[in-house]
Amino acid sequence: MVFEGFGTVAGGSSHYDFLFAGGGLASGLTAYRLRQLFPDARIAIADAGQRLGGNHTWSFHTTDASLEQLEWMAPFISYEWAAQSVAFPKRRRTLPTGYRSVTAERFAEVLSRQSGIDIITGQPVMSATPDALVLRNNQSLHGQIVFDGRGPMATPDMSLGFQKFLGLEIEFEEPHGLEAPIIMDATVPQTDGYRFVYVLPFTETTALIEDTYYADGYQLPREALRDEIMAYAARKGWRVKSVLREEDGILPIVLDGDIDAYWQRLEGAPAPIGLRAGLFHPITGYSMAEAIALADHIANAIAQTPKVQTADMSRVIEAHAKSRWKQHSFYRMLNRMLFRAAEPQQRYIVLQRFYGLPIPLINRFYAGQNNWADRFRILAGKPPVPIGAAIKALPANKTGQMVEEGLLG
Ligand SMILES: Cc1cc2nc3c(=O)[nH]c(=O)nc-3n(C[C@H](O)[C@H](O)[C@H](O)COP(=O)(O)OP(=O)(O)OC[C@H]3O[C@@H](n4cnc5c(N)ncnc54)[C@H](O)[C@@H]3O)c2cc1C
C-alpha cells in the first residue's frame, strides 16, 4: 500500500509526518508498521535512553495476534517455541500454544536498519505538544501527528496492584533440558502475594529465569530475588556458569479506575500510545498484544484519512482504548479477586483452577478477548475466593507515592 502525500511536509529536515516521543515497545512497533504501509512518510523517534527499547525481553502467546500481525512483526522475533507449560502444587500442564520473545537488542537493531525512520537517542523530550517536541539539546522537531509513547503516566484515576519481577539471563554449565518456556511455576513458596518463577529457555545452555510476585506493594528486594533465582536453578540441578544479563519490572495491575477522568487529563497532549494510553493486559500487565493491535488500528485510521492531525488521532486512540477498557472490566474484577478477596498465600489457587480450563479459553484470556461464555466458565462452580468480596473491594491508590519514588511517569 503506497499513499501519496507523505514525505512532502513543508518546513525542512525537522518536520515529520509521524513523530514519536519515547522509543519503547509501542512507539517502535507503530513507527515500523507506519513505515511498512506508508513508505514515503517521514518518521522520527526521540528517546531518552542510549538505544531504543531499554532493557526488556517482551514475550507473548502466538494466539495474542492474528496471522497477518505475526507476519508483519516477524523481523522482531528473537526466540520462538511451539508449546509452554505451567506448574502448581496440584496441577501441571503443557499447552500446545506457541510463545515468542522479542529482545530489546533485536528491537533496536530492526528499527535502526529500517530506512526512513530517523532515530534520536540520548535526548530526553523536555516538552511535547500536539505538533512539536523539544529535546534536551533544544532541538525542536515538528510533526503532523505527534505520538507520546513515553511509558505509563502517573495518575490518581487508577487503583493498582503490582506484578513485580526480577530476571537473570543465565548460562549453565550443561544443557538445562527444557524445550519450552515455563510460563508459571507456582510450586515455589508463596511469599509476598501470588508468586511464580518464569523460565524462557533461549538456547540449550542459556535461559532467562524471573522470580515474579503479584503483590500489594511495589518494593523490589533485588538482592533477595537474585538469591531466590539461584536457589531455584540449584533445585532444578542447573549449575550456573555465569549471569549474562539482568532485567526487572514493576508492572501496573488495574483493579478499578475512572477511564473518563484519565483521558480528560490527556486533553491537548500528543496522541498517547502504549501504557500511556492505558493499553495493557489488566491481569498480566503485558502490553505486546495491545501494542501490535494499536499499531494496526493507527495505520488503518491513517489509511482512511491520510491528513489526520494529532487531535483527531488522539480521539481515534481514546475510542479504541475506552472500548478495550470496557472489554476488560471482567479482568479488573478478577484482579480484585486475586488481590483483595484472597489471602496472599492463597492467591495461587485462582490460577491453579484457571489452568484446568479448556485451552482455547486460556488463549482468549491472554489475548484479552474473553467472551460471555468464558466469563461464566471461569466463575462457574465453587470459586476459590468469595466473588462478592472481590466486587466490593477497592484498594488504596499508590501511584502518587510511586511518582515521588521515581517509579512512574
Ligand atoms: C523488564 C520488563 C519486562 C516486560 N516483559 C513483558 C513481556 O514479556 N511481554 C509483554 O507484553 N509486556 C512486558 N512488559 C510490560 C510492557 O509490555 C512493557 O513495559 C512495554 O515496554 C511498555 O511499552 P510502552 O511503549 O508503553 O513503554 P516503554 O516500552 O517503557 O517505552 C517508553 C520509552 O520512553 C522513553 N522515555 C521515557 N521518558 C522519556 C522522555 N522524557 N524523553 C524521551 N524518552 C522518554 C523510555 O526511555 C522508553 O524507551 C515488560 C515490562 C518490563 C519493565
XYZ file of C-alpha atoms and ligand atoms in Angstrom:
462
model
C 0.000 0.000 0.000
C 1.563 3.335 -1.032
C -0.039 6.602 -0.081
C 0.599 9.795 -1.925
C 1.247 12.939 0.043
C 3.728 11.791 2.665
C 7.290 12.983 2.732
C 6.282 16.366 1.331
C 5.796 18.143 4.662
C 6.863 21.759 4.412
C 9.377 23.131 6.902
C 12.652 21.277 6.261
C 14.542 18.500 7.934
C 12.980 18.748 11.391
C 9.448 18.288 10.039
C 7.927 14.821 10.065
C 4.676 13.133 9.160
C 4.830 10.962 12.301
C 6.868 11.933 15.329
C 7.275 9.775 18.447
C 8.226 10.890 21.959
C 9.809 7.815 23.564
C 11.133 4.848 21.608
C 9.790 1.884 23.564
C 7.604 -1.017 22.519
C 4.510 0.877 21.328
C 6.405 3.650 19.524
C 8.781 1.232 17.822
C 6.084 -1.138 16.582
C 3.818 1.708 15.437
C 6.632 3.523 13.628
C 7.671 0.272 11.941
C 4.125 -0.526 10.821
C 3.555 3.003 9.511
C 6.826 2.829 7.605
C 5.753 -0.503 6.040
C 2.393 0.831 4.909
C 3.393 4.400 4.018
C 6.940 4.112 2.636
C 7.140 7.797 1.741
C 6.269 9.004 5.223
C 8.924 10.878 7.196
C 9.145 9.377 10.667
C 11.267 10.203 13.735
C 11.595 8.668 17.179
C 13.253 10.526 20.084
C 14.215 8.538 23.180
C 15.944 9.479 26.399
C 17.923 6.204 26.529
C 21.113 5.336 24.684
C 19.251 2.834 22.497
C 15.598 2.211 21.653
C 13.655 -0.312 23.711
C 15.555 -0.102 27.009
C 16.393 -3.390 28.730
C 13.486 -5.780 28.192
C 12.544 -9.176 26.924
C 8.975 -8.858 25.646
C 7.100 -12.115 25.205
C 3.635 -13.073 24.045
C 1.458 -16.038 23.126
C 1.169 -16.594 19.360
C -2.608 -16.617 19.807
C -2.415 -12.989 21.040
C -2.051 -11.785 17.449
C -3.545 -12.583 14.029
C -1.514 -14.413 11.366
C -1.139 -11.166 9.435
C 0.137 -9.399 12.539
C 2.595 -12.214 13.287
C 3.870 -11.838 9.759
C 4.461 -8.093 9.768
C 6.237 -8.121 13.106
C 8.233 -11.313 12.408
C 11.589 -9.492 11.993
C 11.424 -8.517 15.686
C 11.185 -12.110 16.955
C 14.323 -13.326 18.723
C 13.074 -16.687 20.032
C 10.025 -18.867 19.484
C 8.655 -22.081 20.937
C 5.770 -24.361 19.947
C 4.485 -25.004 23.478
C 4.536 -23.750 27.061
C 3.972 -25.289 30.479
C 2.660 -24.353 33.922
C 3.106 -25.962 37.342
C 1.076 -25.530 40.543
C 1.009 -27.571 43.747
C -1.968 -29.545 42.394
C -1.717 -29.114 38.630
C 0.906 -29.481 35.917
C 0.058 -28.871 32.297
C 1.760 -28.444 28.922
C -0.193 -26.299 26.473
C 0.405 -26.551 22.706
C 0.250 -22.762 22.402
C 3.230 -21.065 20.777
C 5.244 -18.442 22.618
C 7.577 -15.786 21.179
C 10.060 -13.314 22.592
C 11.490 -10.042 21.352
C 14.717 -8.855 22.963
C 15.291 -5.121 23.270
C 18.600 -5.602 21.467
C 16.906 -7.055 18.403
C 14.109 -4.484 18.611
C 16.629 -1.635 18.422
C 18.557 -3.355 15.635
C 15.481 -3.892 13.420
C 14.400 -0.274 13.838
C 17.846 1.133 13.190
C 18.145 -0.946 9.977
C 14.811 0.420 8.758
C 15.476 3.252 6.340
C 13.196 6.265 6.598
C 12.956 6.333 10.382
C 15.180 8.972 11.999
C 16.255 7.761 15.433
C 17.458 10.223 18.040
C 18.743 8.660 21.276
C 20.185 10.069 24.491
C 17.888 13.086 24.257
C 15.015 13.301 26.749
C 11.943 15.081 25.426
C 11.600 18.203 27.577
C 8.307 19.399 26.113
C 5.700 17.626 23.999
C 2.780 19.366 22.320
C 0.367 18.148 19.606
C 2.648 19.492 16.867
C 6.195 19.533 18.275
C 8.777 18.037 20.610
C 11.624 19.964 22.199
C 14.632 17.844 23.170
C 17.157 18.486 25.948
C 19.659 19.874 23.418
C 16.966 22.450 22.483
C 16.386 20.815 19.111
C 12.745 21.253 18.008
C 11.046 18.559 15.953
C 7.684 19.112 14.309
C 5.103 16.515 13.378
C 1.806 16.290 11.571
C 0.948 13.647 14.150
C 2.906 13.628 17.412
C 2.612 10.419 19.448
C 3.527 10.106 23.110
C 4.940 6.667 23.902
C 6.943 7.611 26.992
C 5.536 4.785 29.106
C 3.000 4.910 31.935
C 1.653 8.216 33.177
C 1.207 8.773 36.898
C -2.486 9.169 37.628
C -4.792 9.261 40.630
C -7.541 7.806 38.396
C -6.487 4.148 38.627
C -6.357 1.757 41.582
C -3.434 -0.574 41.140
C -1.833 -3.745 42.373
C 1.569 -4.769 41.062
C 3.243 -7.562 39.195
C 6.896 -7.170 40.086
C 9.776 -9.313 38.996
C 13.498 -9.632 38.594
C 15.030 -11.792 35.884
C 18.505 -13.167 35.304
C 19.665 -14.464 31.946
C 21.956 -17.296 32.925
C 24.429 -19.502 31.133
C 24.600 -23.015 32.631
C 27.485 -25.464 32.728
C 25.385 -28.171 30.999
C 22.159 -28.189 28.903
C 19.126 -27.426 31.122
C 16.944 -29.872 29.174
C 13.963 -27.526 28.764
C 12.356 -27.396 25.341
C 9.533 -24.962 26.072
C 9.048 -21.992 28.406
C 7.662 -22.478 31.896
C 5.129 -19.647 31.979
C 4.308 -20.116 35.663
C 5.984 -22.383 38.171
C 3.921 -21.669 41.281
C 5.247 -24.647 43.216
C 7.643 -22.205 44.891
C 6.869 -20.881 48.433
C 4.039 -18.321 48.232
C 5.623 -15.263 49.831
C 4.623 -11.612 49.199
C 1.421 -12.416 47.275
C 0.979 -14.770 44.315
C 4.490 -15.892 43.424
C 5.778 -17.866 40.467
C 9.001 -18.457 38.580
C 9.043 -17.917 34.797
C 11.690 -19.588 32.631
C 12.469 -18.888 28.970
C 14.993 -21.392 27.580
C 16.799 -19.294 24.952
C 19.385 -21.881 23.931
C 20.338 -25.351 25.166
C 22.508 -23.843 27.881
C 21.005 -20.381 28.493
C 17.697 -19.279 29.991
C 16.005 -16.200 31.412
C 14.663 -17.001 34.884
C 12.318 -14.492 36.504
C 11.032 -14.507 40.069
C 7.593 -12.855 39.943
C 5.167 -11.597 42.594
C 1.594 -10.332 42.384
C 1.946 -8.111 45.401
C 0.189 -5.237 47.126
C 3.411 -3.261 47.426
C 5.862 -2.309 44.701
C 9.134 -2.682 46.595
C 11.570 -4.951 44.766
C 14.185 -6.540 47.079
C 16.661 -7.149 44.256
C 19.371 -8.931 46.222
C 16.903 -11.383 47.777
C 15.326 -12.095 44.374
C 18.724 -12.806 42.802
C 19.337 -15.333 45.589
C 15.898 -16.903 45.022
C 16.660 -17.368 41.323
C 19.992 -19.012 42.090
C 18.260 -21.286 44.628
C 15.598 -22.202 42.030
C 18.292 -23.079 39.469
C 20.091 -25.198 42.069
C 16.856 -27.068 42.945
C 16.459 -27.855 39.231
C 20.022 -29.197 39.173
C 21.193 -26.458 36.766
C 24.778 -25.390 37.545
C 25.324 -21.699 36.843
C 28.324 -20.785 34.695
C 27.663 -17.032 34.516
C 24.947 -14.393 34.718
C 24.722 -12.729 31.320
C 22.140 -10.015 31.997
C 19.575 -8.789 34.490
C 16.200 -7.091 33.996
C 13.390 -6.113 36.306
C 9.941 -4.609 36.161
C 7.088 -3.345 38.285
C 4.002 -3.575 36.110
C 0.653 -1.998 36.922
C -2.256 -4.358 37.536
C -5.503 -2.403 37.324
C -8.162 -3.150 39.931
C -10.502 -0.296 39.093
C -10.450 3.225 37.747
C -12.136 6.202 36.152
C -11.290 5.989 32.462
C -13.069 9.255 31.534
C -11.103 11.219 34.144
C -7.895 9.581 32.893
C -8.500 10.682 29.303
C -9.576 14.188 30.348
C -6.071 14.664 31.739
C -4.643 13.861 28.297
C -6.681 16.617 26.622
C -4.460 18.865 24.475
C -1.474 16.485 24.748
C 0.189 14.476 21.955
C -1.637 11.269 20.961
C -0.789 8.698 23.688
C 0.190 5.146 22.774
C 1.245 2.052 24.724
C 0.987 2.089 28.515
C 0.350 5.848 28.381
C -2.924 5.114 26.563
C -3.779 2.530 29.257
C -3.333 -0.250 26.704
C -2.039 -3.293 28.556
C -3.464 -6.587 29.769
C -5.096 -5.766 33.120
C -4.008 -9.029 34.764
C -0.536 -9.662 33.375
C 0.490 -6.033 32.858
C 1.862 -7.181 29.483
C 1.309 -4.911 26.513
C 2.721 -6.650 23.431
C -0.701 -7.816 22.132
C -2.215 -4.371 22.667
C 0.773 -2.636 21.037
C 0.527 -4.791 17.894
C -3.227 -4.186 17.649
C -2.834 -0.453 18.231
C -0.178 -0.146 15.506
C -2.653 -1.668 13.040
C -5.516 0.466 14.337
C -3.492 3.665 13.869
C -2.340 2.599 10.403
C -5.936 1.874 9.365
C -7.110 5.268 10.619
C -4.359 6.992 8.616
C -5.144 4.928 5.522
C -8.716 6.201 5.697
C -7.759 9.853 6.375
C -4.133 10.449 5.338
C -4.014 14.053 6.561
C -5.265 13.289 10.056
C -3.773 15.555 12.764
C -2.702 14.791 16.350
C -6.026 15.809 17.938
C -8.006 13.541 15.580
C -5.563 10.698 16.240
C -5.987 11.174 19.994
C -9.743 10.746 19.552
C -9.200 7.580 17.490
C -6.933 6.114 20.185
C -9.218 7.252 23.008
C -12.204 5.467 21.428
C -10.104 2.324 20.936
C -8.710 2.414 24.497
C -12.142 3.011 26.028
C -13.588 0.100 24.118
C -10.724 -2.125 25.377
C -11.329 -0.793 28.909
C -14.973 -1.880 28.668
C -13.958 -5.314 27.372
C -11.506 -5.599 30.273
C -13.970 -4.966 33.124
C -14.141 -8.690 33.863
C -10.363 -8.820 34.210
C -10.412 -5.976 36.700
C -12.920 -7.905 38.752
C -10.654 -10.974 38.626
C -7.796 -8.775 39.769
C -9.817 -7.684 42.765
C -10.482 -11.346 43.437
C -6.767 -12.027 43.249
C -5.603 -9.010 45.217
C -8.341 -8.227 47.667
C -10.545 -11.220 48.317
C -7.841 -13.876 48.521
C -5.271 -14.165 51.304
C -1.820 -13.548 49.755
C -0.680 -17.167 50.309
C -3.917 -18.472 48.750
C -3.887 -16.344 45.567
C -2.242 -19.114 43.534
C -5.428 -21.200 43.838
C -7.220 -18.788 41.462
C -4.606 -19.504 38.753
C -4.310 -23.199 39.553
C -8.023 -23.573 38.925
C -7.929 -21.340 35.822
C -5.282 -23.552 34.206
C -7.678 -26.500 34.369
C -9.974 -24.794 31.840
C -10.030 -25.503 28.055
C -7.012 -24.262 26.099
C -8.958 -22.010 23.654
C -10.446 -20.205 26.667
C -6.987 -19.741 28.194
C -5.699 -18.390 24.880
C -8.586 -15.922 24.587
C -7.929 -14.842 28.153
C -4.318 -13.864 27.394
C -5.321 -12.184 24.150
C -7.775 -10.042 26.151
C -10.625 -11.465 24.057
C -12.752 -13.381 26.543
C -16.465 -13.778 25.779
C -19.539 -14.210 27.972
C -19.313 -17.995 27.916
C -15.672 -17.795 29.049
C -16.589 -15.495 31.915
C -19.296 -17.855 33.042
C -16.900 -20.788 32.801
C -14.174 -19.002 34.770
C -16.566 -18.211 37.607
C -18.691 -21.383 37.457
C -18.637 -23.922 40.277
C -17.218 -23.021 43.619
C -14.897 -20.047 43.119
C -11.694 -20.345 45.119
C -12.298 -16.946 46.751
C -15.551 -15.042 47.512
C -16.726 -13.110 44.435
C -18.853 -10.681 46.486
C -15.790 -9.509 48.361
C -13.914 -9.109 45.057
C -16.621 -6.937 43.531
C -16.719 -4.628 46.548
C -13.058 -4.496 47.487
C -11.198 -1.412 46.360
C -7.567 -0.796 47.179
C -5.712 2.343 48.077
C -4.177 4.183 45.141
C -0.393 4.202 45.281
C 0.576 5.975 42.085
C 1.301 9.343 43.752
C 3.818 7.703 46.052
C 5.325 5.785 43.133
C 5.926 9.011 41.215
C 7.691 10.526 44.206
C 9.949 7.492 44.289
C 10.672 7.827 40.561
C 8.983 4.561 39.607
C 6.330 6.037 37.304
C 5.843 8.910 34.883
C 11.500 -5.783 32.340
C 10.113 -5.806 31.696
C 9.722 -6.931 31.015
C 8.457 -6.963 30.404
N 8.083 -8.092 29.758
C 6.965 -8.076 29.040
C 6.623 -9.199 28.235
O 7.297 -10.234 28.271
N 5.524 -9.137 27.448
C 4.753 -8.022 27.421
O 3.781 -7.977 26.649
N 4.998 -6.988 28.241
C 6.081 -6.982 29.032
N 6.359 -5.913 29.824
C 5.324 -4.906 30.022
C 5.154 -3.898 28.894
O 4.886 -4.530 27.675
C 6.383 -3.033 28.739
O 6.502 -2.265 29.897
C 6.393 -2.161 27.484
O 7.718 -1.811 27.252
C 5.505 -0.932 27.556
O 5.531 -0.307 26.305
P 5.459 1.265 26.110
O 5.809 1.522 24.699
O 4.190 1.806 26.633
O 6.598 1.860 27.066
P 8.140 1.555 27.085
O 8.478 0.379 26.263
O 8.543 1.553 28.512
O 8.767 2.811 26.368
C 8.866 4.078 26.945
C 10.075 4.731 26.330
O 10.004 6.124 26.597
C 11.299 6.579 26.898
N 11.146 7.815 27.666
C 10.600 7.987 28.885
N 10.614 9.277 29.221
C 11.172 9.930 28.177
C 11.455 11.292 27.897
N 11.163 12.273 28.748
N 12.024 11.608 26.723
C 12.304 10.654 25.802
N 12.066 9.346 26.019
C 11.497 9.006 27.182
C 11.953 5.460 27.657
O 13.362 5.539 27.555
C 11.387 4.235 26.929
O 12.224 3.799 25.892
C 7.580 -5.850 30.489
C 7.995 -4.734 31.207
C 9.226 -4.700 31.818
C 9.632 -3.480 32.616
